[in-house]
PDB file of C-alpha atoms in Angstrom:
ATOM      1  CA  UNK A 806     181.590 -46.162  19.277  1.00 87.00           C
ATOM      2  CA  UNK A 807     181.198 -46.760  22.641  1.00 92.00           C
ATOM      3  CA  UNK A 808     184.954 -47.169  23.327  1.00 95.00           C
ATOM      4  CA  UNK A 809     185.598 -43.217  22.085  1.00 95.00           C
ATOM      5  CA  UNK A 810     185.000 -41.567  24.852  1.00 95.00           C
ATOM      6  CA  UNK A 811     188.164 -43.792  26.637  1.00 97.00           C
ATOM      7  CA  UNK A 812     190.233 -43.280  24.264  1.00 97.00           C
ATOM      8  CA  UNK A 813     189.882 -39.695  24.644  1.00 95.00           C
ATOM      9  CA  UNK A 814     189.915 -39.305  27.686  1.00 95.00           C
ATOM     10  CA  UNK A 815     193.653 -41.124  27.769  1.00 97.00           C
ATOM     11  CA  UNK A 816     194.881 -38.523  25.033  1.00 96.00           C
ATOM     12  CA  UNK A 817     192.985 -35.457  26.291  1.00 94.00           C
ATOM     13  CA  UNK A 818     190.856 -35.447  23.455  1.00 94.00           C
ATOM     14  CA  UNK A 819     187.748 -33.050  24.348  1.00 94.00           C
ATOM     15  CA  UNK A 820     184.245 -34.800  22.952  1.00 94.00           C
ATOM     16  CA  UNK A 821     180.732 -34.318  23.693  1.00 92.00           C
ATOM     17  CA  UNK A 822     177.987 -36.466  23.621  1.00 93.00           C
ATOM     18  CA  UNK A 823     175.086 -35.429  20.576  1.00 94.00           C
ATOM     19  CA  UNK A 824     172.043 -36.858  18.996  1.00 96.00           C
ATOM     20  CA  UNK A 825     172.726 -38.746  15.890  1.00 96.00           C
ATOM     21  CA  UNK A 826     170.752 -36.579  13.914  1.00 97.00           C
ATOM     22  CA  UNK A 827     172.662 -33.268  14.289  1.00 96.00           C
ATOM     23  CA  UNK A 828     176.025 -34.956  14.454  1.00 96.00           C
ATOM     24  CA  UNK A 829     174.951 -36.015  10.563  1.00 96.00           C
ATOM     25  CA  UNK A 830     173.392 -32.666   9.857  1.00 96.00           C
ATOM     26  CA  UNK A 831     176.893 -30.593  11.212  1.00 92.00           C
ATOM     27  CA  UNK A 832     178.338 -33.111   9.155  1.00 92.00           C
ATOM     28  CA  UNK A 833     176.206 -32.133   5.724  1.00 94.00           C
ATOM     29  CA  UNK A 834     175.288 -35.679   5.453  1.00 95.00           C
ATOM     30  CA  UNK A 835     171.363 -36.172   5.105  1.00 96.00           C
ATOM     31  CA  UNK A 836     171.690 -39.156   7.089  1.00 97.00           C
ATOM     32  CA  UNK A 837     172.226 -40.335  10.905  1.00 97.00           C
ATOM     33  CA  UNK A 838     176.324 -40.173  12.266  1.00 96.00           C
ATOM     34  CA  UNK A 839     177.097 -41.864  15.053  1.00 94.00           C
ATOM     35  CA  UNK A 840     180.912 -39.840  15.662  1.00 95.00           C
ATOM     36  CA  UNK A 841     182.595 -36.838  13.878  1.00 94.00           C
ATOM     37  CA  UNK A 842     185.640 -35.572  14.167  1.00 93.00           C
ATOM     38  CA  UNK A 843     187.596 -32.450  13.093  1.00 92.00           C
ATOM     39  CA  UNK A 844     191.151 -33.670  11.797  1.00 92.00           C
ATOM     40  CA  UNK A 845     191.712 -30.189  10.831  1.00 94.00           C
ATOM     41  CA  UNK A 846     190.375 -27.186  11.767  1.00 93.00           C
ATOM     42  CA  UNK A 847     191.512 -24.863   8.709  1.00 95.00           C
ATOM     43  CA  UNK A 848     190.106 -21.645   8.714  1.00 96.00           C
ATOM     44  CA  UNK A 849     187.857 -22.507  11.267  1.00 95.00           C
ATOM     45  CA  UNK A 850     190.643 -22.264  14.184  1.00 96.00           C
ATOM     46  CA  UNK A 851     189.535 -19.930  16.386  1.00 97.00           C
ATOM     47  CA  UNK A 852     185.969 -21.402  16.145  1.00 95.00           C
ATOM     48  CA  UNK A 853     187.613 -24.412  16.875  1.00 95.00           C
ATOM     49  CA  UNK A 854     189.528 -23.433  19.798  1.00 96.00           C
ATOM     50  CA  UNK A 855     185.718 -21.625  21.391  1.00 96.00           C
ATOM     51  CA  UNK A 856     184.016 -25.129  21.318  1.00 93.00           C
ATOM     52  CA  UNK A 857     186.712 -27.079  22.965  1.00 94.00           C
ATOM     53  CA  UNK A 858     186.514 -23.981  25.507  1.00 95.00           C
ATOM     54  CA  UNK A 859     182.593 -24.313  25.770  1.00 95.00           C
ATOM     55  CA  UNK A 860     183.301 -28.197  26.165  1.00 92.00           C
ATOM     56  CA  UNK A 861     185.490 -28.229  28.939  1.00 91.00           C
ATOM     57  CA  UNK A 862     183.092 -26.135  30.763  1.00 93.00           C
ATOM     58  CA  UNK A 863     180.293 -28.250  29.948  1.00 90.00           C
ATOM     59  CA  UNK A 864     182.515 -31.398  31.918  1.00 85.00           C
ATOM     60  CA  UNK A 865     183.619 -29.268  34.868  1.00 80.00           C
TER      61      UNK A 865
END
């Protein structure tokens, strides 16, 4: 997973850095994740759209 972060960065894809743990937990899996991603963001959209906000903060 280590090669992520690159690849987002060349198609402005925001991403954040998280334990393993609560990556699997926001995930609903009982177990360890190493990446996530949201493919689509449904309902959630303008939740969504506040995190990427909150991320590109957290970078500046």
């Amino acid at each position: 997973v280590m090669h992520l972060p690159m690849i987002c960065d060349e198609k402005g894809i925001p991403y954040l850095y998280a334990p393993k743990a609560e990556i699997g937990a926001a995930a609903g899996l009982e177990v360890n994740c190493a990446s996530a991603a949201i493919i689509e963001e449904g309902k959630a959209k303008d939740l969504v759209a506040e995190i990427i906000e909150k991320i590109k903060e957290l970078r500046k």
